[in-house]
Coordinates of C-alpha atoms in Angstrom, one line a residue:
Chain A
M1 CA -29.1 11.1 1.2
S2 CA -30.3 7.6 2.3
R3 CA -33.2 7.1 3.7
R4 CA -31.8 5.8 6.4
A5 CA -29.9 8.7 7.1
A6 CA -32.8 10.9 6.6
R7 CA -35.0 9.1 9.0
P8 CA -33.2 10.7 12.5
L9 CA -32.6 14.4 10.5
A10 CA -36.8 14.1 10.0
L11 CA -36.9 12.7 13.8
L12 CA -35.6 15.9 15.2
C13 CA -37.0 18.4 13.1
L14 CA -40.3 17.5 14.6
V15 CA -39.3 17.5 17.8
A16 CA -38.1 20.7 17.4
L17 CA -41.0 21.7 15.6
L18 CA -43.6 20.4 18.1
S19 CA -42.0 22.3 20.9
G20 CA -42.8 25.5 19.2
C21 CA -46.2 25.0 19.9
S22 CA -45.1 25.4 23.4
A23 CA -45.3 29.4 24.6
T24 CA -41.1 29.3 25.4
W25 CA -40.3 29.0 21.7
G26 CA -40.6 31.8 19.1
W27 CA -40.2 29.9 15.7
Y28 CA -41.8 32.9 14.1
V29 CA -38.4 34.5 13.5
V30 CA -37.4 31.8 11.2
D31 CA -40.7 30.5 9.8
P32 CA -40.0 30.6 6.0
T33 CA -44.0 31.7 5.3
T34 CA -43.5 35.0 6.7
P35 CA -41.1 37.2 5.0
R36 CA -39.0 38.6 8.4
G37 CA -38.4 34.3 8.8
L38 CA -37.5 34.0 5.1
V39 CA -35.1 36.9 5.4
N40 CA -33.7 35.8 8.6
L41 CA -33.4 32.1 7.2
R42 CA -31.7 33.0 3.9
F43 CA -28.8 35.1 6.1
L44 CA -28.7 31.8 8.3
V45 CA -28.3 29.5 5.6
S46 CA -25.8 32.3 3.3
G47 CA -22.8 31.8 5.7
L48 CA -22.6 27.3 3.5
G49 CA -20.5 29.0 1.0
Y50 CA -18.0 29.8 3.7
T51 CA -18.3 26.9 6.2
L52 CA -18.0 24.4 2.8
G53 CA -15.1 26.3 0.6
L54 CA -13.1 27.0 4.4
S55 CA -13.4 23.0 5.0
A56 CA -13.2 21.5 1.4
T57 CA -9.7 23.4 1.3
A58 CA -8.3 22.9 4.5
I59 CA -9.4 19.1 4.0
V60 CA -7.7 19.2 0.6
I61 CA -4.3 20.7 2.1
S62 CA -4.1 19.0 5.4
V63 CA -4.3 15.4 3.6
V64 CA -1.5 16.6 1.6
L65 CA 0.4 18.0 4.4
G66 CA -0.1 14.4 6.3
L67 CA 0.8 12.3 3.4
V68 CA 3.8 14.7 3.1
V69 CA 4.4 14.4 7.0
A70 CA 3.7 10.8 7.1
L71 CA 6.2 9.6 4.7
P72 CA 9.5 10.4 6.7
G73 CA 7.6 8.6 9.4
L74 CA 8.2 5.5 7.8
S75 CA 11.6 5.9 6.6
A76 CA 14.7 4.1 7.9
R77 CA 16.1 7.0 8.6
R78 CA 16.0 8.3 12.2
P79 CA 16.6 12.2 11.1
L80 CA 13.4 11.8 9.3
R81 CA 11.4 10.0 11.6
M82 CA 12.7 12.2 14.0
A83 CA 11.1 15.1 12.6
S84 CA 8.1 13.8 11.6
R85 CA 7.0 12.8 15.3
T86 CA 8.2 16.1 16.8
Y87 CA 5.9 17.4 13.8
V88 CA 2.7 15.3 14.7
E89 CA 3.9 15.9 18.6
I90 CA 4.1 19.7 18.4
V91 CA 0.7 20.2 15.9
R92 CA -1.6 17.9 17.7
A93 CA -1.2 19.0 21.1
V94 CA -2.4 22.7 20.2
P95 CA -6.2 23.0 20.7
I96 CA -7.3 24.4 16.9
L97 CA -9.3 27.4 18.6
V98 CA -5.5 28.8 20.3
L99 CA -3.9 27.9 16.7
I100 CA -7.3 29.6 14.4
L101 CA -6.1 32.7 17.0
W102 CA -2.4 32.6 16.5
V103 CA -2.2 32.6 13.0
Y104 CA -4.6 35.0 12.8
Y105 CA -3.4 37.5 15.7
G106 CA -0.1 36.1 16.5
L107 CA 1.6 35.2 13.1
P108 CA 1.2 38.6 11.4
V109 CA 3.4 40.2 14.3
I110 CA 6.4 37.9 14.1
T111 CA 6.0 37.0 10.2
G112 CA 4.5 40.4 9.0
I113 CA 2.4 38.0 6.6
T114 CA -1.6 39.0 6.8
L115 CA -3.5 35.8 5.8
G116 CA -7.0 37.0 6.2
V117 CA -9.4 35.8 7.7
F118 CA -10.3 32.6 5.1
W119 CA -6.7 31.5 4.8
S120 CA -5.9 32.0 8.5
G121 CA -8.8 29.8 9.1
V122 CA -8.0 27.3 6.4
V123 CA -3.9 27.0 7.4
A124 CA -5.2 26.9 10.8
L125 CA -7.7 23.9 10.4
A126 CA -5.2 22.7 7.5
L127 CA -2.0 22.8 10.3
S128 CA -4.0 21.3 12.7
D129 CA -5.5 18.3 10.8
S130 CA -2.6 17.8 8.9
A131 CA -1.1 16.1 12.3
F132 CA -4.0 13.1 12.6
Q133 CA -3.9 12.9 8.6
A134 CA -0.1 11.7 9.0
E135 CA -0.9 9.4 11.4
I136 CA -3.7 7.7 9.7
F137 CA -1.1 7.3 6.5
R138 CA 0.8 6.0 9.0
G139 CA -1.6 3.3 9.7
G140 CA -2.6 2.6 6.1
I141 CA 0.7 2.6 4.8
Q142 CA 2.0 -0.1 7.6
S143 CA -0.9 -2.1 7.4
I144 CA 0.0 -2.8 3.5
D145 CA 2.0 -6.0 3.7
R146 CA 5.4 -6.8 3.3
G147 CA 5.6 -8.7 0.5
Q148 CA 4.3 -5.7 -1.6
Y149 CA 7.1 -3.9 -0.8
E150 CA 9.4 -7.0 -2.3
A151 CA 7.1 -7.7 -5.3
A152 CA 7.4 -4.1 -6.4
A153 CA 11.3 -4.1 -5.7
S154 CA 11.4 -7.2 -7.3
L155 CA 10.1 -5.8 -10.9
S156 CA 12.5 -3.3 -10.5
L157 CA 10.2 -0.7 -9.5
G158 CA 11.8 2.4 -7.6
Y159 CA 10.4 4.5 -3.9
R160 CA 8.3 6.2 -5.8
D161 CA 6.9 4.1 -8.2
T162 CA 5.9 1.7 -5.5
M163 CA 4.4 4.4 -3.2
R164 CA 2.2 6.0 -6.0
Y165 CA 1.4 2.4 -7.9
V166 CA 1.7 -0.3 -5.4
I167 CA 1.5 1.3 -1.8
L168 CA -0.5 4.4 -1.9
P169 CA -3.4 3.0 -4.1
Q170 CA -4.1 -0.1 -1.3
A171 CA -3.7 2.4 1.8
L172 CA -6.3 4.5 0.2
R173 CA -8.8 2.3 0.4
R174 CA -8.3 1.7 3.5
I175 CA -7.9 4.4 5.2
L176 CA -11.1 6.0 3.4
P177 CA -13.5 5.8 6.6
A178 CA -11.0 7.7 8.6
L179 CA -10.4 10.0 5.9
G180 CA -14.3 11.0 5.5
N181 CA -14.1 11.2 9.6
Q182 CA -12.0 13.9 9.4
L183 CA -14.1 15.5 6.4
V184 CA -16.7 15.5 9.1
Y185 CA -14.6 16.9 11.6
M186 CA -13.3 19.8 9.7
L187 CA -16.8 20.8 8.7
K188 CA -17.3 20.8 12.3
M189 CA -14.2 22.0 13.2
S190 CA -14.9 25.0 10.9
S191 CA -17.5 26.6 13.1
L192 CA -14.8 27.7 15.4
V193 CA -13.0 30.0 12.9
S194 CA -16.1 32.4 13.5
V195 CA -14.0 33.8 16.6
I196 CA -12.4 35.0 14.1
G197 CA -15.2 37.0 12.2
M198 CA -15.0 34.7 9.6
Q199 CA -19.0 34.6 7.8
E200 CA -19.9 31.0 7.8
L201 CA -22.4 29.1 9.3
T202 CA -22.4 29.9 13.2
R203 CA -20.9 33.2 12.8
K204 CA -24.1 33.9 10.9
A205 CA -25.9 32.8 13.5
N206 CA -24.3 34.2 16.5
E207 CA -24.9 37.9 14.7
L208 CA -28.3 36.8 14.0
V209 CA -28.7 36.1 17.6
V210 CA -27.5 39.6 18.5
T211 CA -29.8 41.3 16.4
E212 CA -33.3 38.9 16.9
Y213 CA -32.9 37.9 20.9
R214 CA -34.1 34.1 20.0
P215 CA -31.0 32.7 20.2
L216 CA -32.5 28.9 20.8
E217 CA -34.5 28.8 17.9
I218 CA -31.7 30.6 15.5
Y219 CA -29.6 27.6 17.0
T220 CA -31.7 25.2 16.8
V221 CA -31.5 25.9 12.8
L222 CA -28.1 26.2 13.0
V223 CA -27.5 22.6 14.3
A224 CA -29.7 21.2 11.9
E225 CA -27.6 22.7 9.3
Y226 CA -24.6 21.4 10.5
L227 CA -26.6 18.0 11.4
A228 CA -28.2 18.0 7.4
L229 CA -24.2 19.1 5.6
I230 CA -22.5 16.2 7.5
L231 CA -25.0 13.7 6.7
V232 CA -25.1 14.2 3.3
V233 CA -21.0 14.2 3.5
S234 CA -21.1 10.7 4.7
A235 CA -23.6 9.5 2.3
A236 CA -20.9 10.5 -0.5
V237 CA -17.9 8.8 1.5
R238 CA -19.9 5.5 2.1
W239 CA -20.9 5.9 -1.9
L240 CA -17.3 6.6 -2.7
E241 CA -16.2 3.7 -0.2
R242 CA -18.6 1.4 -1.9
K243 CA -18.1 2.4 -5.8
M244 CA -14.3 1.4 -4.7
N245 CA -14.6 -1.8 -2.9
A246 CA -17.2 -2.9 -6.4
D247 CA -13.8 -1.6 -8.6
E248 CA -12.0 -3.9 -6.9
R249 CA -14.3 -6.8 -6.7
R250 CA -15.0 -6.8 -10.0
Chain B
M1 CA 8.7 -21.2 -26.2
T2 CA 11.8 -18.7 -27.6
A3 CA 9.8 -16.2 -25.2
F4 CA 11.3 -17.7 -22.5
A5 CA 15.5 -16.8 -23.7
P6 CA 17.3 -14.9 -21.3
A7 CA 18.7 -11.6 -23.0
P8 CA 21.9 -12.0 -23.8
S9 CA 23.6 -10.1 -20.8
A10 CA 27.5 -10.9 -21.4
R11 CA 29.5 -7.9 -19.6
P12 CA 32.6 -7.2 -21.6
D13 CA 34.6 -7.0 -17.9
A14 CA 33.0 -10.5 -17.2
P15 CA 35.0 -13.6 -18.0
P16 CA 33.0 -16.4 -19.9
D17 CA 33.5 -18.6 -17.5
A18 CA 32.9 -16.5 -14.6
P19 CA 29.5 -17.9 -13.0
L20 CA 26.8 -16.0 -13.1
I21 CA 26.1 -15.7 -10.0
S22 CA 28.6 -15.9 -6.6
L23 CA 28.4 -16.0 -3.1
R24 CA 31.7 -16.0 -0.9
G25 CA 31.1 -16.7 3.1
V26 CA 27.6 -14.3 3.2
T27 CA 26.8 -14.5 6.4
R28 CA 23.5 -13.5 8.1
R29 CA 22.4 -12.4 11.5
F30 CA 18.7 -12.0 12.8
G31 CA 19.5 -10.4 16.2
A32 CA 21.3 -13.7 17.9
F33 CA 20.3 -16.0 15.5
T34 CA 22.6 -16.6 12.6
A35 CA 20.2 -17.6 9.3
L36 CA 23.4 -17.6 7.2
G37 CA 27.1 -18.7 8.8
G38 CA 29.7 -17.9 5.7
V39 CA 27.3 -19.6 3.1
D40 CA 29.5 -20.8 -0.3
L41 CA 28.0 -21.3 -3.7
D42 CA 28.6 -20.7 -7.7
V43 CA 25.6 -20.6 -10.4
D44 CA 26.6 -21.3 -13.9
R45 CA 24.0 -19.4 -16.2
G46 CA 20.9 -22.0 -17.1
E47 CA 22.0 -24.0 -14.2
R48 CA 18.7 -25.1 -11.8
I49 CA 19.4 -25.4 -8.5
V50 CA 17.1 -26.5 -5.8
I51 CA 17.3 -25.7 -2.5
C52 CA 16.2 -28.2 0.2
G53 CA 16.3 -28.4 3.9
P54 CA 14.6 -28.2 7.8
S55 CA 12.6 -25.3 8.0
G56 CA 14.4 -22.3 9.7
S57 CA 17.6 -23.6 7.7
G58 CA 18.3 -20.8 5.5
K59 CA 17.1 -21.4 2.0
S60 CA 14.5 -18.2 2.0
T61 CA 17.8 -16.1 3.5
L62 CA 20.0 -17.2 0.8
I63 CA 17.7 -16.7 -2.1
R64 CA 16.5 -13.4 -0.3
C65 CA 20.4 -12.5 -0.3
I66 CA 20.9 -13.2 -4.1
N67 CA 18.4 -10.1 -5.5
G68 CA 18.8 -7.7 -2.0
L69 CA 15.8 -8.8 -0.7
E70 CA 17.9 -9.2 2.7
S71 CA 21.4 -7.0 3.2
V72 CA 24.5 -9.7 4.5
D73 CA 26.0 -9.2 7.7
A74 CA 29.3 -10.5 6.4
G75 CA 30.6 -12.0 2.6
R76 CA 29.7 -11.3 -0.5
V77 CA 27.2 -11.8 -2.9
E78 CA 27.8 -11.3 -6.8
V79 CA 25.0 -11.1 -10.0
A80 CA 27.1 -10.9 -13.0
G81 CA 29.8 -8.8 -11.5
T82 CA 27.7 -7.1 -9.6
S83 CA 26.8 -7.0 -5.7
P84 CA 23.5 -5.6 -4.7
A85 CA 25.1 -3.7 -1.7
D86 CA 27.1 -2.1 -3.9
G87 CA 24.6 1.0 -3.8
P88 CA 21.5 1.9 -5.5
A89 CA 22.2 1.6 -9.4
A90 CA 24.4 -1.5 -8.5
L91 CA 21.5 -2.8 -6.9
A92 CA 18.8 -2.1 -9.0
A93 CA 21.3 -3.5 -12.1
V94 CA 20.9 -6.4 -10.5
R95 CA 17.1 -6.5 -9.7
A96 CA 17.6 -5.7 -13.2
R97 CA 18.5 -9.0 -13.5
V98 CA 16.9 -11.4 -10.9
G99 CA 13.0 -11.8 -10.7
M100 CA 11.2 -13.4 -7.6
V101 CA 8.7 -15.6 -7.1
F102 CA 7.6 -15.8 -3.3
Q103 CA 5.2 -18.3 -1.1
Q104 CA 2.4 -16.0 -0.5
F105 CA 2.3 -14.5 -4.4
N106 CA 2.2 -10.9 -3.7
L107 CA 0.1 -10.2 -6.2
F108 CA -0.9 -6.6 -6.2
P109 CA -4.9 -7.0 -5.3
H110 CA -5.8 -3.3 -6.5
L111 CA -4.6 -4.0 -10.1
S112 CA -6.0 -6.4 -12.6
V113 CA -3.6 -9.5 -13.9
L114 CA -2.7 -7.0 -16.6
D115 CA -1.9 -4.2 -14.3
N116 CA 0.0 -6.4 -12.6
L117 CA 1.2 -7.7 -15.5
T118 CA 2.4 -4.8 -17.7
L119 CA 3.2 -2.0 -14.3
G120 CA 7.0 -3.4 -13.9
P121 CA 7.6 -2.9 -18.0
M122 CA 5.9 0.1 -17.8
R123 CA 7.3 1.9 -14.7
A124 CA 10.8 0.6 -14.6
L125 CA 11.8 -0.7 -17.9
G126 CA 10.1 2.9 -19.7
L127 CA 8.1 0.2 -22.6
G128 CA 4.7 1.6 -24.1
R129 CA 1.2 0.5 -23.2
A130 CA 1.1 -1.1 -25.9
E131 CA 4.4 -3.2 -26.5
A132 CA 3.9 -4.0 -22.4
H133 CA 0.3 -5.4 -23.1
E134 CA 2.0 -7.2 -26.0
R135 CA 4.3 -8.8 -23.6
A136 CA 1.8 -9.6 -20.9
R137 CA 0.2 -11.3 -23.2
R138 CA 2.7 -13.6 -24.5
Y139 CA 3.9 -14.4 -21.0
L140 CA 0.3 -15.2 -19.9
A141 CA -0.5 -17.5 -22.7
R142 CA 2.7 -19.4 -21.3
V143 CA 1.6 -19.8 -17.9
H144 CA -1.6 -20.9 -19.5
I145 CA -4.4 -18.3 -18.6
P146 CA -4.6 -16.5 -21.2
E147 CA -8.2 -15.7 -20.4
Q148 CA -7.6 -14.0 -17.0
A149 CA -6.5 -11.3 -18.5
D150 CA -8.9 -8.8 -17.3
K151 CA -9.9 -10.6 -13.4
F152 CA -8.1 -9.4 -10.3
P153 CA -6.0 -11.5 -8.4
R154 CA -9.1 -12.5 -5.9
Q155 CA -11.0 -13.7 -8.3
L156 CA -8.5 -16.4 -9.3
S157 CA -7.9 -19.8 -7.5
G158 CA -4.2 -20.1 -6.2
G159 CA -2.9 -21.8 -8.9
Q160 CA -4.0 -19.7 -11.4
Q161 CA -2.5 -16.3 -8.7
Q162 CA 1.0 -18.1 -8.3
R163 CA 1.4 -18.6 -12.7
V164 CA 0.2 -14.9 -12.5
A165 CA 3.1 -14.3 -10.3
I166 CA 5.3 -16.3 -12.3
A167 CA 4.3 -14.2 -15.7
R168 CA 4.8 -10.9 -13.9
S169 CA 8.6 -11.8 -13.5
L170 CA 9.0 -12.7 -17.0
C171 CA 7.8 -10.1 -18.3
M172 CA 10.7 -8.0 -17.0
Q173 CA 12.8 -11.0 -18.9
P174 CA 15.3 -11.8 -16.1
E175 CA 18.4 -13.4 -16.5
I176 CA 18.0 -15.8 -13.2
L177 CA 14.2 -16.5 -11.4
L178 CA 14.1 -17.4 -7.6
F179 CA 11.5 -19.2 -6.5
D180 CA 10.5 -19.2 -3.5
E181 CA 8.7 -21.8 -1.7
P182 CA 6.2 -21.8 -4.8
T183 CA 3.9 -24.2 -4.1
S184 CA 4.4 -24.2 -0.2
A185 CA 0.9 -21.8 0.5
L186 CA -1.1 -23.7 -2.6
D187 CA -3.8 -26.5 -2.2
P188 CA -2.5 -30.3 -3.3
E189 CA -4.5 -29.8 -6.3
M190 CA -3.3 -26.8 -7.9
I191 CA 0.6 -27.2 -6.7
A192 CA 0.9 -30.0 -10.1
E193 CA -0.4 -26.6 -12.7
V194 CA 2.8 -24.4 -11.0
L195 CA 5.1 -27.0 -11.2
A196 CA 4.4 -27.9 -14.9
V197 CA 4.7 -24.3 -15.4
M198 CA 7.8 -24.2 -14.0
A199 CA 9.3 -27.1 -15.9
E200 CA 8.3 -25.7 -19.0
L201 CA 10.7 -22.6 -17.7
A202 CA 13.0 -24.7 -16.5
A203 CA 13.2 -26.6 -20.3
T204 CA 13.8 -23.2 -22.1
G205 CA 17.6 -22.6 -20.5
M206 CA 16.4 -20.1 -17.4
T207 CA 18.7 -20.0 -14.6
M208 CA 16.8 -21.0 -11.8
L209 CA 17.1 -20.9 -7.6
V210 CA 14.0 -23.3 -6.3
V211 CA 13.3 -23.6 -2.2
T212 CA 11.2 -26.5 -1.9
H213 CA 10.6 -29.1 -0.6
E214 CA 8.9 -31.1 -4.1
M215 CA 11.3 -33.6 -4.3
G216 CA 9.8 -35.3 -7.5
F217 CA 10.2 -32.2 -9.1
A218 CA 13.8 -31.7 -8.0
R219 CA 14.7 -35.1 -9.4
R220 CA 12.9 -34.5 -12.7
V221 CA 14.5 -30.8 -13.0
A222 CA 17.2 -29.9 -11.2
D223 CA 20.7 -29.8 -12.7
R224 CA 22.0 -29.7 -8.7
M225 CA 20.8 -30.4 -5.2
V226 CA 21.3 -27.9 -2.4
F227 CA 21.1 -29.4 1.2
M228 CA 21.3 -26.9 3.9
D229 CA 20.6 -26.8 7.9
A230 CA 21.2 -24.2 10.6
G231 CA 22.4 -21.6 8.1
E232 CA 25.5 -23.9 6.1
I233 CA 25.3 -25.5 2.9
V234 CA 25.9 -29.1 4.2
E235 CA 26.0 -31.4 1.0
Q236 CA 25.2 -30.8 -2.8
G237 CA 25.2 -32.5 -5.7
P238 CA 23.5 -33.9 -9.2
P239 CA 20.3 -35.3 -7.9
A240 CA 20.5 -38.6 -9.3
E241 CA 23.3 -39.2 -6.4
F242 CA 21.8 -36.9 -3.9
F243 CA 18.7 -39.0 -3.5
A244 CA 20.5 -42.1 -4.0
A245 CA 23.6 -41.4 -1.4
P246 CA 23.3 -38.8 0.7
R247 CA 26.7 -38.5 1.9
S248 CA 25.3 -36.7 4.8
A249 CA 23.6 -38.1 7.8
R250 CA 21.3 -34.6 8.6
C251 CA 20.9 -34.2 4.9
R252 CA 20.1 -38.5 5.0
D253 CA 17.7 -37.7 7.7
F254 CA 15.8 -35.4 6.3
L255 CA 14.6 -36.7 3.1
T256 CA 13.8 -39.9 4.8
R257 CA 11.2 -37.2 6.9
I258 CA 10.0 -35.9 3.4
L259 CA 9.9 -39.0 1.3
Q260 CA 8.0 -41.2 3.9
H261 CA 4.5 -38.4 3.4

């Protein structure tokens, strides 16, 4: 993490700890110097694997799906464009929470397929995000100059080669900040999967609150967990952006 | 200079004296605007043609119809007996014979010069890496920038970029090269280096159609001048006659204006 990113995080922790001095806070529930606090903290952090696994799986699927939806959206053929448009409009209109509930409770009834908590979460998040990814890809691809297509055509490159070697590598560089945004968004939205019982960060916090009756302290730790996670991811995306730009300027 | 020599390509079903490129009644409209209004043109193998005319006269559209970058609304384009409008296979066959150099170079900015040059030969012609690299370096040497192979386009001057673009076209070993105002985006001091490369290319017998306002180049290199105005070919002929005694008033006006400065 960069030093600039670390500063606001440290500040937030400081404020939280200082306010713990007043009587209304009870930091003992998450005090790592006591056995009880340590057990509780370990319990809270144990959701990290699911949060990361869910978000990472969902973002990979949504990027691929987004590209698959975006490409026909740029076709010269109207039915293909319409199909892409329809998908984006419908999927974008469904709230993520509703989609999670529908995939988990509705899908098995209609199709007989039971996905389980993790894959229901992945499918719902990936579907929902794919509509946005498709729009991001469409914007990125449309921003590439027509001359690039014409140069590729005059070199006898077909559609696939033109996309793979000429258009997408350039589009990807341009949409990287937006993709980073979506990744952060995905990490945050993964908290919603707690409603169907997925043992990720938010669910763990909820369960601990029920046994410890200390929502303020526990949810503050939860905030810090997401904040730390997302600052790390943001820094990683920035690093990737710089690296790609450096490659181009070499 | 043998590297420039076009590959032999005589089609068995095409008579040997048939023109390499043939345009018949080619019409192209953009909405209400008629960019080309029924143009006829034949180009023989090895001919060097310079197309000039006021902006918006249809020069670029004309050469873009030859390799199918523009579709035609009426009429027929044929390159060695094949029309780019006859489906994807025919279009690919035409584009394999026709290279193009653009006003804005259109190099691939994310690829090194060498990768710009090898992409077409490797992906479209199926050349191996070693062979494609060897070919790329050979043509880079032909355009006098062998030392720039590992640079990226943005690190080069405009003149160097356009020479890379010419080398990139040559790597596909086309029979015909189309130039769409190749020096119009260049600073004056870089125009000469690009024109010099084009003149060398012309000396090798490459069939060339060049849209340009560089009348000095036209005089030295062209076999035939074509003057266009308002989507039509108004006048054509050998450069000596064309410049000395233009027949039409429109052509005379244009030449007076362009040669004044």
